[in-house]
Tab-separated table of C-alpha atoms (C1' of nucleotides) in Angstrom:
chain	number	residue	atom	x	y	z
T	244	UNK	CA	1.942	0.544	20.144
T	245	UNK	CA	4.736	2.606	18.648
T	246	UNK	CA	7.021	-0.198	19.639
T	247	UNK	CA	4.824	-2.590	17.731
T	248	UNK	CA	4.847	-0.504	14.573
T	249	UNK	CA	8.600	-0.078	14.726
T	250	UNK	CA	8.857	-3.812	15.157
T	251	UNK	CA	6.814	-4.517	12.036
T	252	UNK	CA	8.503	-1.913	9.871
T	253	UNK	CA	12.030	-2.795	10.828
T	254	UNK	CA	11.492	-6.487	10.282
T	255	UNK	CA	10.056	-5.986	6.846
T	256	UNK	CA	12.894	-3.732	5.755
T	257	UNK	CA	15.672	-5.827	7.207
T	258	UNK	CA	14.592	-9.235	5.996
T	259	UNK	CA	13.874	-7.878	2.554
T	260	UNK	CA	17.337	-6.379	2.289
T	261	UNK	CA	19.084	-9.458	3.623
T	262	UNK	CA	17.050	-11.710	1.390
T	263	UNK	CA	17.985	-9.788	-1.716
T	264	UNK	CA	21.606	-9.762	-0.721
T	265	UNK	CA	21.695	-13.498	-0.070
T	266	UNK	CA	19.809	-14.242	-3.237
T	267	UNK	CA	22.044	-12.172	-5.454
T	268	UNK	CA	25.340	-13.288	-3.998
T	269	UNK	CA	24.642	-16.953	-3.277
T	270	UNK	CA	21.260	-17.825	-4.749
T	271	UNK	CA	19.793	-18.652	-1.349
T	272	UNK	CA	16.628	-17.578	0.388
T	273	UNK	CA	16.830	-16.477	3.983
T	274	UNK	CA	14.901	-19.636	4.832
T	275	UNK	CA	17.208	-21.732	2.705
T	276	UNK	CA	20.101	-20.314	4.628
T	277	UNK	CA	18.497	-20.990	7.987
T	278	UNK	CA	17.781	-24.574	7.009
T	279	UNK	CA	21.335	-25.188	5.875
T	280	UNK	CA	22.559	-23.635	9.096
T	281	UNK	CA	20.347	-25.876	11.248
T	282	UNK	CA	21.586	-28.947	9.423
T	283	UNK	CA	25.184	-27.874	9.731
T	284	UNK	CA	24.776	-27.515	13.479
T	285	UNK	CA	23.038	-30.859	13.861
T	286	UNK	CA	24.856	-34.106	14.700
T	287	UNK	CA	25.918	-35.904	11.528
T	288	UNK	CA	24.532	-32.969	9.568
T	289	UNK	CA	21.068	-34.482	9.521
T	290	UNK	CA	17.630	-33.820	10.958
T	291	UNK	CA	14.129	-35.181	10.657
T	292	UNK	CA	11.942	-33.064	8.442
T	293	UNK	CA	9.425	-32.458	11.208
T	294	UNK	CA	12.011	-31.106	13.568
T	295	UNK	CA	13.539	-29.016	10.852
T	296	UNK	CA	10.159	-27.540	10.040
T	297	UNK	CA	9.521	-26.589	13.626
T	298	UNK	CA	12.988	-25.183	13.977
T	299	UNK	CA	12.566	-22.681	11.170
T	300	UNK	CA	8.832	-22.197	11.730
T	301	UNK	CA	7.582	-23.657	8.497
T	302	UNK	CA	4.721	-26.040	7.761
T	303	UNK	CA	5.323	-29.694	7.028
T	304	UNK	CA	4.578	-29.076	3.391
T	305	UNK	CA	6.608	-25.910	3.419
T	306	UNK	CA	9.670	-27.862	4.453
T	307	UNK	CA	9.044	-30.494	1.812
T	308	UNK	CA	8.974	-27.896	-0.908
T	309	UNK	CA	11.996	-26.032	0.367
T	310	UNK	CA	14.030	-29.225	0.669
T	311	UNK	CA	12.961	-30.267	-2.815
T	312	UNK	CA	14.571	-27.138	-4.135
T	313	UNK	CA	17.723	-27.567	-2.084
T	314	UNK	CA	17.956	-31.184	-3.182
T	315	UNK	CA	17.558	-30.246	-6.820
T	316	UNK	CA	20.448	-27.844	-6.266
T	317	UNK	CA	22.477	-30.655	-4.726
T	318	UNK	CA	22.862	-28.951	-1.366
T	319	UNK	CA	20.894	-31.545	0.564
T	320	UNK	CA	19.929	-35.197	0.196
T	321	UNK	CA	17.506	-37.609	1.764
T	322	UNK	CA	18.096	-40.544	4.071
T	323	UNK	CA	15.668	-43.033	5.514
T	324	UNK	CA	15.411	-44.032	9.128
T	325	UNK	CA	16.229	-47.627	10.024
T	326	UNK	CA	13.948	-47.865	13.039
T	327	UNK	CA	10.930	-45.984	11.679
T	328	UNK	CA	10.109	-46.105	8.013
T	329	UNK	CA	7.834	-43.093	8.233
T	330	UNK	CA	10.574	-40.587	8.823
T	331	UNK	CA	12.854	-39.091	6.244
T	332	UNK	CA	16.014	-37.276	7.178
T	333	UNK	CA	17.387	-34.275	5.437
T	334	UNK	CA	21.170	-34.481	5.191
T	335	UNK	CA	23.571	-31.702	4.336
T	336	UNK	CA	25.840	-32.557	1.408
T	337	UNK	CA	29.422	-31.394	1.033
T	338	UNK	CA	28.240	-28.994	-1.612
T	339	UNK	CA	25.628	-27.704	0.807
T	340	UNK	CA	28.169	-27.186	3.550
T	341	UNK	CA	30.438	-25.393	1.141
T	342	UNK	CA	27.656	-23.128	-0.065
T	343	UNK	CA	26.760	-22.333	3.517
T	344	UNK	CA	30.326	-21.461	4.407
T	345	UNK	CA	30.719	-19.054	1.545
T	346	UNK	CA	27.334	-17.489	2.212
T	347	UNK	CA	27.938	-17.248	5.917
T	348	UNK	CA	30.408	-14.401	5.880
T	349	UNK	CA	28.284	-12.343	3.526
T	350	UNK	CA	25.248	-12.878	5.636
T	351	UNK	CA	26.943	-12.198	8.949
T	352	UNK	CA	28.365	-9.000	7.537
T	353	UNK	CA	24.892	-8.040	6.418
T	354	UNK	CA	23.334	-8.670	9.798
T	355	UNK	CA	26.182	-6.785	11.380
T	356	UNK	CA	25.775	-3.745	9.159
T	357	UNK	CA	22.003	-3.557	9.174
T	358	UNK	CA	21.271	-4.739	12.673
T	359	UNK	CA	24.078	-5.145	15.157
T	360	UNK	CA	25.964	-1.986	14.269
T	361	UNK	CA	23.078	0.118	15.488
T	362	UNK	CA	23.409	-1.175	19.026
T	363	UNK	CA	25.933	-1.163	21.808
T	364	UNK	CA	26.754	-4.421	23.538
T	365	UNK	CA	24.418	-3.476	26.333
T	366	UNK	CA	21.657	-2.682	23.902
T	367	UNK	CA	22.079	-6.020	22.221
T	368	UNK	CA	21.778	-7.867	25.492
T	369	UNK	CA	18.695	-5.883	26.403
T	370	UNK	CA	17.165	-6.570	23.040
T	371	UNK	CA	17.840	-10.291	23.237
T	372	UNK	CA	16.241	-10.361	26.655
T	373	UNK	CA	13.147	-8.452	25.631
T	374	UNK	CA	12.577	-10.304	22.386
T	375	UNK	CA	13.249	-13.592	24.094
T	376	UNK	CA	10.133	-13.069	26.164
T	377	UNK	CA	8.038	-13.328	23.043
T	378	UNK	CA	8.889	-16.961	22.589
T	379	UNK	CA	6.124	-19.306	23.578
T	380	UNK	CA	3.082	-17.379	22.470
T	381	UNK	CA	0.119	-19.502	21.570
T	382	UNK	CA	-2.595	-16.948	20.795
T	383	UNK	CA	-6.307	-17.665	20.862
T	384	UNK	CA	-7.503	-14.964	23.286
T	385	UNK	CA	-11.152	-14.662	22.152
A	202	UNK	CA	23.433	-12.787	17.094
A	203	UNK	CA	21.137	-14.302	19.684
A	204	UNK	CA	19.244	-11.074	19.549
A	205	UNK	CA	18.891	-11.498	15.822
A	206	UNK	CA	17.541	-15.025	16.093
A	207	UNK	CA	15.088	-14.012	18.788
A	208	UNK	CA	14.023	-11.184	16.536
A	209	UNK	CA	13.315	-13.512	13.622
A	210	UNK	CA	11.554	-16.179	15.658
A	211	UNK	CA	9.367	-13.830	17.618
A	212	UNK	CA	8.253	-11.958	14.543
A	213	UNK	CA	7.303	-15.092	12.701
A	214	UNK	CA	5.316	-16.467	15.620
A	215	UNK	CA	3.547	-13.242	16.457
A	216	UNK	CA	2.509	-12.176	12.999
A	217	UNK	CA	1.330	-15.667	12.204
A	218	UNK	CA	-0.859	-15.784	15.296
A	219	UNK	CA	-2.270	-12.306	14.748
A	220	UNK	CA	-2.875	-13.016	11.105
A	221	UNK	CA	-4.871	-16.151	11.857
A	222	UNK	CA	-6.860	-14.347	14.496
A	223	UNK	CA	-7.702	-11.444	12.216
A	224	UNK	CA	-8.496	-13.742	9.345
A	225	UNK	CA	-10.839	-15.936	11.318
A	226	UNK	CA	-12.681	-13.195	13.133
A	227	UNK	CA	-12.867	-10.529	10.426
A	228	UNK	CA	-11.591	-12.023	7.198
A	229	UNK	CA	-8.701	-9.570	6.984
A	230	UNK	CA	-4.997	-10.027	6.415
A	231	UNK	CA	-2.595	-8.180	8.644
A	232	UNK	CA	-1.667	-6.120	5.596
A	233	UNK	CA	-5.322	-5.536	4.787
A	234	UNK	CA	-5.780	-4.228	8.291
A	235	UNK	CA	-2.773	-1.945	8.070
A	236	UNK	CA	-4.003	-0.504	4.801
A	237	UNK	CA	-7.465	0.193	6.159
A	238	UNK	CA	-5.892	1.800	9.189
A	239	UNK	CA	-3.695	4.083	7.084
A	240	UNK	CA	-6.691	5.176	5.063
A	241	UNK	CA	-8.761	5.784	8.150
A	242	UNK	CA	-6.043	8.033	9.547
A	243	UNK	CA	-5.639	9.966	6.301
A	244	UNK	CA	-7.487	13.192	5.516
A	245	UNK	CA	-10.772	12.479	3.740
A	246	UNK	CA	-10.026	8.780	4.171
A	247	UNK	CA	-8.015	8.701	0.977
A	248	UNK	CA	-4.445	8.227	-0.167
A	249	UNK	CA	-2.514	7.854	-3.377
A	250	UNK	CA	-1.602	4.277	-4.119
A	251	UNK	CA	2.116	5.067	-4.222
A	252	UNK	CA	2.092	6.611	-0.788
A	253	UNK	CA	0.003	3.794	0.566
A	254	UNK	CA	2.443	1.257	-0.824
A	255	UNK	CA	5.398	2.940	0.789
A	256	UNK	CA	3.552	3.283	4.035
A	257	UNK	CA	2.956	-0.435	4.418
A	258	UNK	CA	6.144	-1.466	2.643
A	259	UNK	CA	4.634	-3.133	-0.367
A	260	UNK	CA	5.494	-2.951	-4.063
A	261	UNK	CA	3.436	-0.883	-6.442
A	262	UNK	CA	1.952	-4.026	-7.880
A	263	UNK	CA	1.523	-5.502	-4.428
A	264	UNK	CA	-0.707	-2.592	-3.470
A	265	UNK	CA	-2.717	-2.897	-6.655
A	266	UNK	CA	-3.482	-6.531	-5.924
A	267	UNK	CA	-4.316	-5.911	-2.288
A	268	UNK	CA	-6.619	-3.025	-3.125
A	269	UNK	CA	-8.300	-5.101	-5.812
A	270	UNK	CA	-9.272	-7.584	-3.134
A	271	UNK	CA	-10.461	-4.909	-0.729
A	272	UNK	CA	-12.438	-3.264	-3.481
A	273	UNK	CA	-14.061	-6.551	-4.442
A	274	UNK	CA	-15.075	-6.847	-0.804
A	275	UNK	CA	-16.501	-3.328	-0.906
A	276	UNK	CA	-14.183	-1.974	1.779
A	277	UNK	CA	-12.422	0.477	-0.496
A	278	UNK	CA	-13.114	2.301	-3.739
A	279	UNK	CA	-11.176	4.250	-6.323
A	280	UNK	CA	-11.141	7.938	-7.105
A	281	UNK	CA	-9.315	9.874	-9.779
A	282	UNK	CA	-7.223	12.967	-9.233
A	283	UNK	CA	-8.421	16.194	-10.824
A	284	UNK	CA	-5.017	17.775	-11.249
A	285	UNK	CA	-3.039	14.723	-12.347
A	286	UNK	CA	-4.724	12.016	-14.362
A	287	UNK	CA	-1.978	9.522	-13.619
A	288	UNK	CA	-2.809	9.076	-9.986
A	289	UNK	CA	-5.556	6.964	-8.529
A	290	UNK	CA	-6.689	7.376	-4.975
A	291	UNK	CA	-7.789	4.597	-2.713
A	292	UNK	CA	-10.739	5.705	-0.605
A	293	UNK	CA	-12.112	4.004	2.471
A	294	UNK	CA	-15.822	3.218	2.188
A	295	UNK	CA	-18.268	3.274	5.068
A	296	UNK	CA	-18.263	-0.493	4.999
A	297	UNK	CA	-14.481	-0.419	5.185
A	298	UNK	CA	-14.500	1.929	8.139
A	299	UNK	CA	-17.033	-0.234	9.879
A	300	UNK	CA	-15.034	-3.373	9.266
A	301	UNK	CA	-11.941	-1.672	10.598
A	302	UNK	CA	-13.705	-0.530	13.741
A	303	UNK	CA	-14.959	-3.978	14.569
A	304	UNK	CA	-11.605	-5.558	13.805
A	305	UNK	CA	-9.687	-2.928	15.731
A	306	UNK	CA	-10.591	-4.047	19.212
A	307	UNK	CA	-9.859	-7.676	18.444
A	308	UNK	CA	-6.523	-6.787	16.962
A	309	UNK	CA	-5.504	-4.412	19.715
A	310	UNK	CA	-6.388	-7.032	22.294
A	311	UNK	CA	-4.266	-9.514	20.375
A	312	UNK	CA	-1.257	-7.226	20.220
A	313	UNK	CA	-1.733	-6.481	23.893
A	314	UNK	CA	-1.851	-10.127	24.906
A	315	UNK	CA	0.934	-11.409	22.697
A	316	UNK	CA	3.238	-8.434	22.717
A	317	UNK	CA	2.641	-5.581	25.114
A	318	UNK	CA	1.716	-7.677	28.138
A	319	UNK	CA	5.199	-9.127	28.240
A	320	UNK	CA	6.769	-5.735	28.876
A	321	UNK	CA	6.708	-3.053	31.502
A	322	UNK	CA	6.181	0.528	30.413
A	323	UNK	CA	9.894	1.106	30.645
A	324	UNK	CA	10.598	-1.957	28.561
A	325	UNK	CA	8.209	-0.780	25.911
A	326	UNK	CA	9.900	2.579	25.666
A	327	UNK	CA	13.293	0.945	25.452
A	328	UNK	CA	12.079	-1.398	22.771
A	329	UNK	CA	10.547	1.377	20.722
A	330	UNK	CA	13.800	3.292	20.931
A	331	UNK	CA	15.974	0.367	19.923
A	332	UNK	CA	13.780	-0.818	17.097
A	333	UNK	CA	13.345	2.717	15.888
A	334	UNK	CA	17.030	2.819	15.066
A	335	UNK	CA	16.503	0.180	12.430
A	336	UNK	CA	14.513	2.507	10.278
A	337	UNK	CA	16.382	3.846	7.300
A	338	UNK	CA	18.473	0.851	6.332
A	339	UNK	CA	19.410	0.693	2.691
A	340	UNK	CA	21.694	-2.362	2.490
A	341	UNK	CA	24.106	-3.021	-0.375
A	342	UNK	CA	27.331	-3.685	1.565
A	343	UNK	CA	29.626	-5.687	-0.760
R	125	DC	C1'	-6.349	-44.037	14.739
R	126	DA	C1'	-1.871	-40.997	15.002
R	127	DA	C1'	2.504	-39.437	13.006
R	128	DG	C1'	5.533	-38.322	9.124
R	129	DA	C1'	5.666	-36.968	4.565
R	130	DT	C1'	3.943	-35.537	0.157
R	131	DT	C1'	0.730	-33.519	-3.481
R	132	DG	C1'	-2.825	-30.286	-5.864
R	133	DA	C1'	-4.928	-26.060	-5.551
R	134	DA	C1'	-4.822	-21.536	-4.069
R	135	DA	C1'	-3.273	-17.107	-1.656
R	136	DG	C1'	-0.233	-13.283	-1.401
R	137	DG	C1'	3.701	-11.052	-3.233
R	138	DT	C1'	7.597	-9.773	-6.470
R	139	DC	C1'	9.720	-8.584	-10.921
R	140	DA	C1'	9.745	-7.124	-15.550
R	141	DA	C1'	7.103	-5.241	-19.158
R	142	DT	C1'	3.519	-2.131	-20.593
R	143	DC	C1'	0.282	1.806	-20.905
R	144	DT	C1'	-0.973	6.499	-19.957
R	145	DT	C1'	-0.046	10.976	-18.530
R	146	DT	C1'	3.171	14.621	-17.226
J	108	DA	C1'	12.198	10.638	-20.302
J	109	DA	C1'	9.916	9.935	-15.682
J	110	DA	C1'	5.948	8.883	-12.577
J	111	DG	C1'	1.754	6.332	-11.422
J	112	DA	C1'	-0.695	2.283	-12.133
J	113	DT	C1'	-1.645	-2.174	-13.938
J	114	DT	C1'	-0.937	-6.887	-15.976
J	115	DG	C1'	1.306	-11.495	-16.866
J	116	DA	C1'	4.501	-14.859	-15.415
J	117	DC	C1'	6.450	-16.773	-11.583
J	118	DC	C1'	7.967	-17.940	-6.577
J	119	DT	C1'	7.240	-19.268	-1.914
J	120	DT	C1'	4.244	-20.852	1.355
J	121	DT	C1'	-0.135	-22.585	3.287
J	122	DC	C1'	-4.328	-25.568	3.599
J	123	DA	C1'	-6.765	-29.680	2.852
J	124	DA	C1'	-6.584	-34.185	1.256
J	125	DT	C1'	-3.937	-38.345	0.756
J	126	DC	C1'	-0.633	-42.145	1.331
J	127	DT	C1'	2.179	-45.028	4.229
J	128	DT	C1'	3.842	-46.818	8.415
J	129	DG	C1'	3.602	-47.505	13.534
DNA sequence: CAAGATTGAAAGGTCAATCTTT
DNA sequence: AAAGATTGACCTTTCAATCTTG
């Protein structure tokens, strides 16, 4: 139960700090950053909106709104699917990739300073293992 | 860096699930719950709004809005300070205490099922130790 | 009807500005 | 001037309803 409280507190503090940092230096939300990163990793720099939403744990509408903003900023654009007219792809633009690259080092440094630096290599492995067990939780126990 | 991603994902999933559960069964936000809990633990069931805000990591205005809702629901009430007219206390009402008590078992069971059950006692201690190191982060590197 | 995507309304929070009291 | 609290404007996200296509 102490573990749980530490978990909540630390997350709140860390994400807040990283969010502010990212926002001030590169005008990106933490979620914005994660979305750009997912796209950058994806083949042809594009993903279906549904998959993107699931990947960053947002709602369908949440992703729509977020991508609207990124598109207005020119970091992302839309593409239709030839075989299924229902789906829309989100595609990373050159500007988006560039923004991601410049933000990346700042962000990695931030994560390093606020998170990774507090742990030894062993600790980090342990942590990844433990937290990894919390993956497929579905809730609904009475 | 894998540890970091696991950290983000797990937190998002867990808090979302617990939030839904608490909301459906007792019409309380996770933050609402935490605030009621802090008050319940405090002497005379009351705290200054500033201290309460810091305790649950909310802004001054954030706490005002949250307490407004709890007050409208009759779970909390205000009290003035005799020695310093600037401060307002938040005080837990009987209804608030009752609501907390009924919600408590549900919530604890939820945390148990989604979080604690995945770890041995040793794991839990390790986790508490590791996460505890993330406490006083202040950011602002570069 | 189901799946993907979008829209309007609303919740929950933050920031900046303000008011009162010290 | 500084501390505690509140308010107004705004941002991000969710929920429910809707539209389109398979």
